[in-house]
């Protein structure tokens, strides 16, 4: 814990049974509410805290991303997501997340060069892929293949070596789009496309997804720009479920590829990254605009969830959702899609929900996933690949957070405590005496 986090203030806790009182120091970050340092709670009072879902628990100190959920603010290393989405590009955002500063032009060129030259995967991985069923969910394949990277790239698994940690970070950022596109190509029975070094990150991904070896493929610049922006919007989001999973796995000293595979598994859930897929399933189920009021009633009756709405931290409009909605209109106009029933339904649902007391009272606003599925679908990305794209983009956030954890001298193995409510001590009954 850095010395400049300490304040002269404290919070006292008194055990009303014994009268014992302990003071806990208050810490302050650059922004955000003050934090009670309760590390001495157990030694001082003999209690644990109970906080399912960690709604009030800070698990780490971090310098990477700041969110003010009430104000709808998201910043990476101090830069607002709006400014990054508008003025930056994904490679620059990756550098910023990893290294803490925007790159100079020489640093940017060097970084892009490094990432570009790590995009190919070990040739043996092609055989590894062939062990999966063709109809496997791409996220299942991603979990397996990324975890297996430790077997293919063993020379970057020594986490005590900062150089190996950096090489693993570069390999993960560079190879994720290749692996993601391979999962798609494998599922439709097309040959894997090798990455092309003359294309940028987003262009290369679209090329590997949609090109075939027998004809030339030109990437649409509006779509690659939109893809780059989608990558920026998903790059990091402080201590969310998948990032916390990566950190928890990393705290044991597990190798970076295993940690990122754990993050991918955590992201897959519909309450997290799987929501973009769930939004389209929900819109498909509702079918037409006329059915929206009946669906909203079911949500209020707790029979349905409004997927793509609500967030643990944002109790205001998710700033990423606003940019995503704008990008959605750009993409549909570029593709000359004038009447997209899914978009019409999404806009209508958003308006109804934003004005309905049920959603207003609970501060439920659209999150980043509400519009992303519609854009991705318009770009021809199959629904089962939506969460995979999220994983590609979030890899930099996961690996930046993992690197911060490993370099932190104060880091300890993550090990929560519990409130035990099971059986009291009892004697073992031999089998013949059990009823
Ligand atoms: N639809 C309907 N009601 C909801 C929704 C929703 N999407 N989200 C929350 N609520 C309701 C809850 O039922 C609860 O109502 P109550 O007070 O009457 O019991 C109230 O709002 C508060 O909800 P919590 O469950 O306390 O919110 P929590 O912070 O635990 O959950 C979460 C956040 C998991 C994101 C939730 O809003 C959700 O499941 N949303 C849908 C899935 C989704 O879009 N996930 C993507 C999140 S963003 C991301 O990961 C990229």
PDB file of N, CA and C in Angstrom, residues 12 22 25-26 59 66 74 107 110 116 142 147 158 179 193 209 214 228 247 259 284 306 308 319 322 382:
ATOM      1  N   UNK A  12     -13.732   3.647  13.590  1.00  0.00           N
ATOM      2  CA  UNK A  12     -13.613   2.725  14.731  1.00  0.00           C
ATOM      3  C   UNK A  12     -14.725   1.701  14.693  1.00  0.00           C
ATOM      4  N   UNK A  22     -11.437  -1.059  18.062  1.00  0.00           N
ATOM      5  CA  UNK A  22     -10.244  -1.035  17.199  1.00  0.00           C
ATOM      6  C   UNK A  22     -10.433   0.070  16.148  1.00  0.00           C
ATOM      7  N   UNK A  25      -7.519   2.499   9.757  1.00  0.00           N
ATOM      8  CA  UNK A  25      -7.156   3.687   8.990  1.00  0.00           C
ATOM      9  C   UNK A  25      -8.014   3.842   7.731  1.00  0.00           C
ATOM     10  N   UNK A  26      -8.242   5.086   7.347  1.00  0.00           N
ATOM     11  CA  UNK A  26      -8.928   5.365   6.084  1.00  0.00           C
ATOM     12  C   UNK A  26      -7.875   5.667   5.030  1.00  0.00           C
ATOM     13  N   UNK A  59     -10.529  -5.353  -3.587  1.00  0.00           N
ATOM     14  CA  UNK A  59      -9.619  -6.504  -3.503  1.00  0.00           C
ATOM     15  C   UNK A  59      -8.175  -6.106  -3.751  1.00  0.00           C
ATOM     16  N   UNK A  66     -10.258   3.702 -13.879  1.00  0.00           N
ATOM     17  CA  UNK A  66     -11.107   4.297 -12.855  1.00  0.00           C
ATOM     18  C   UNK A  66     -12.537   4.383 -13.374  1.00  0.00           C
ATOM     19  N   UNK A  74     -15.743   6.508 -17.144  1.00  0.00           N
ATOM     20  CA  UNK A  74     -14.747   5.431 -17.296  1.00  0.00           C
ATOM     21  C   UNK A  74     -13.477   6.050 -17.849  1.00  0.00           C
ATOM     22  N   UNK A 107       7.690   4.660 -30.096  1.00  0.00           N
ATOM     23  CA  UNK A 107       7.223   3.554 -29.239  1.00  0.00           C
ATOM     24  C   UNK A 107       6.007   2.871 -29.873  1.00  0.00           C
ATOM     25  N   UNK A 110       7.121   0.687 -32.757  1.00  0.00           N
ATOM     26  CA  UNK A 110       7.796  -0.500 -32.234  1.00  0.00           C
ATOM     27  C   UNK A 110       6.773  -1.500 -31.667  1.00  0.00           C
ATOM     28  N   UNK A 116       2.356  -7.215 -34.400  1.00  0.00           N
ATOM     29  CA  UNK A 116       2.140  -7.787 -35.735  1.00  0.00           C
ATOM     30  C   UNK A 116       2.984  -9.047 -35.935  1.00  0.00           C
ATOM     31  N   UNK A 142     -11.956 -21.547 -27.108  1.00  0.00           N
ATOM     32  CA  UNK A 142     -11.029 -20.497 -26.655  1.00  0.00           C
ATOM     33  C   UNK A 142     -10.424 -20.850 -25.293  1.00  0.00           C
ATOM     34  N   UNK A 147      -5.582 -21.810 -22.747  1.00  0.00           N
ATOM     35  CA  UNK A 147      -4.931 -22.526 -21.636  1.00  0.00           C
ATOM     36  C   UNK A 147      -3.744 -23.347 -22.143  1.00  0.00           C
ATOM     37  N   UNK A 158       7.804 -18.134 -17.133  1.00  0.00           N
ATOM     38  CA  UNK A 158       8.488 -17.861 -15.864  1.00  0.00           C
ATOM     39  C   UNK A 158       8.055 -16.474 -15.385  1.00  0.00           C
ATOM     40  N   UNK A 179      -6.465 -16.850 -32.930  1.00  0.00           N
ATOM     41  CA  UNK A 179      -7.148 -18.022 -32.340  1.00  0.00           C
ATOM     42  C   UNK A 179      -8.665 -17.864 -32.471  1.00  0.00           C
ATOM     43  N   UNK A 193      -6.998 -19.003 -42.018  1.00  0.00           N
ATOM     44  CA  UNK A 193      -6.296 -17.966 -42.782  1.00  0.00           C
ATOM     45  C   UNK A 193      -5.128 -17.444 -41.953  1.00  0.00           C
ATOM     46  N   UNK A 209     -11.200 -13.717 -40.345  1.00  0.00           N
ATOM     47  CA  UNK A 209     -12.560 -14.243 -40.168  1.00  0.00           C
ATOM     48  C   UNK A 209     -13.219 -14.528 -41.522  1.00  0.00           C
ATOM     49  N   UNK A 214      -8.997 -18.770 -51.799  1.00  0.00           N
ATOM     50  CA  UNK A 214      -9.156 -18.816 -53.259  1.00  0.00           C
ATOM     51  C   UNK A 214      -9.500 -17.481 -53.903  1.00  0.00           C
ATOM     52  N   UNK A 228     -12.248  -1.659 -34.497  1.00  0.00           N
ATOM     53  CA  UNK A 228     -11.185  -1.111 -33.647  1.00  0.00           C
ATOM     54  C   UNK A 228     -11.811  -0.397 -32.434  1.00  0.00           C
ATOM     55  N   UNK A 247      -6.914 -12.191 -11.726  1.00  0.00           N
ATOM     56  CA  UNK A 247      -6.049 -11.803 -10.601  1.00  0.00           C
ATOM     57  C   UNK A 247      -5.981 -12.906  -9.545  1.00  0.00           C
ATOM     58  N   UNK A 259      -3.978 -18.149 -16.527  1.00  0.00           N
ATOM     59  CA  UNK A 259      -4.783 -17.090 -15.894  1.00  0.00           C
ATOM     60  C   UNK A 259      -5.770 -16.489 -16.892  1.00  0.00           C
ATOM     61  N   UNK A 284     -34.730 -11.771 -30.294  1.00  0.00           N
ATOM     62  CA  UNK A 284     -35.316 -12.793 -31.171  1.00  0.00           C
ATOM     63  C   UNK A 284     -36.556 -13.395 -30.535  1.00  0.00           C
ATOM     64  N   UNK A 306     -33.972  -8.219 -18.387  1.00  0.00           N
ATOM     65  CA  UNK A 306     -33.742  -7.394 -19.569  1.00  0.00           C
ATOM     66  C   UNK A 306     -32.231  -7.424 -19.840  1.00  0.00           C
ATOM     67  N   UNK A 308     -28.549  -6.904 -21.274  1.00  0.00           N
ATOM     68  CA  UNK A 308     -27.933  -5.684 -21.792  1.00  0.00           C
ATOM     69  C   UNK A 308     -28.320  -4.464 -20.970  1.00  0.00           C
ATOM     70  N   UNK A 319     -21.029   4.711 -20.162  1.00  0.00           N
ATOM     71  CA  UNK A 319     -20.507   5.593 -21.216  1.00  0.00           C
ATOM     72  C   UNK A 319     -20.164   4.827 -22.492  1.00  0.00           C
ATOM     73  N   UNK A 322     -23.225   4.481 -24.917  1.00  0.00           N
ATOM     74  CA  UNK A 322     -23.533   5.642 -25.762  1.00  0.00           C
ATOM     75  C   UNK A 322     -22.704   5.600 -27.043  1.00  0.00           C
ATOM     76  N   UNK A 382     -21.076 -14.204 -36.487  1.00  0.00           N
ATOM     77  CA  UNK A 382     -22.119 -15.063 -35.932  1.00  0.00           C
ATOM     78  C   UNK A 382     -22.281 -14.849 -34.422  1.00  0.00           C
TER      79      UNK A 382
END
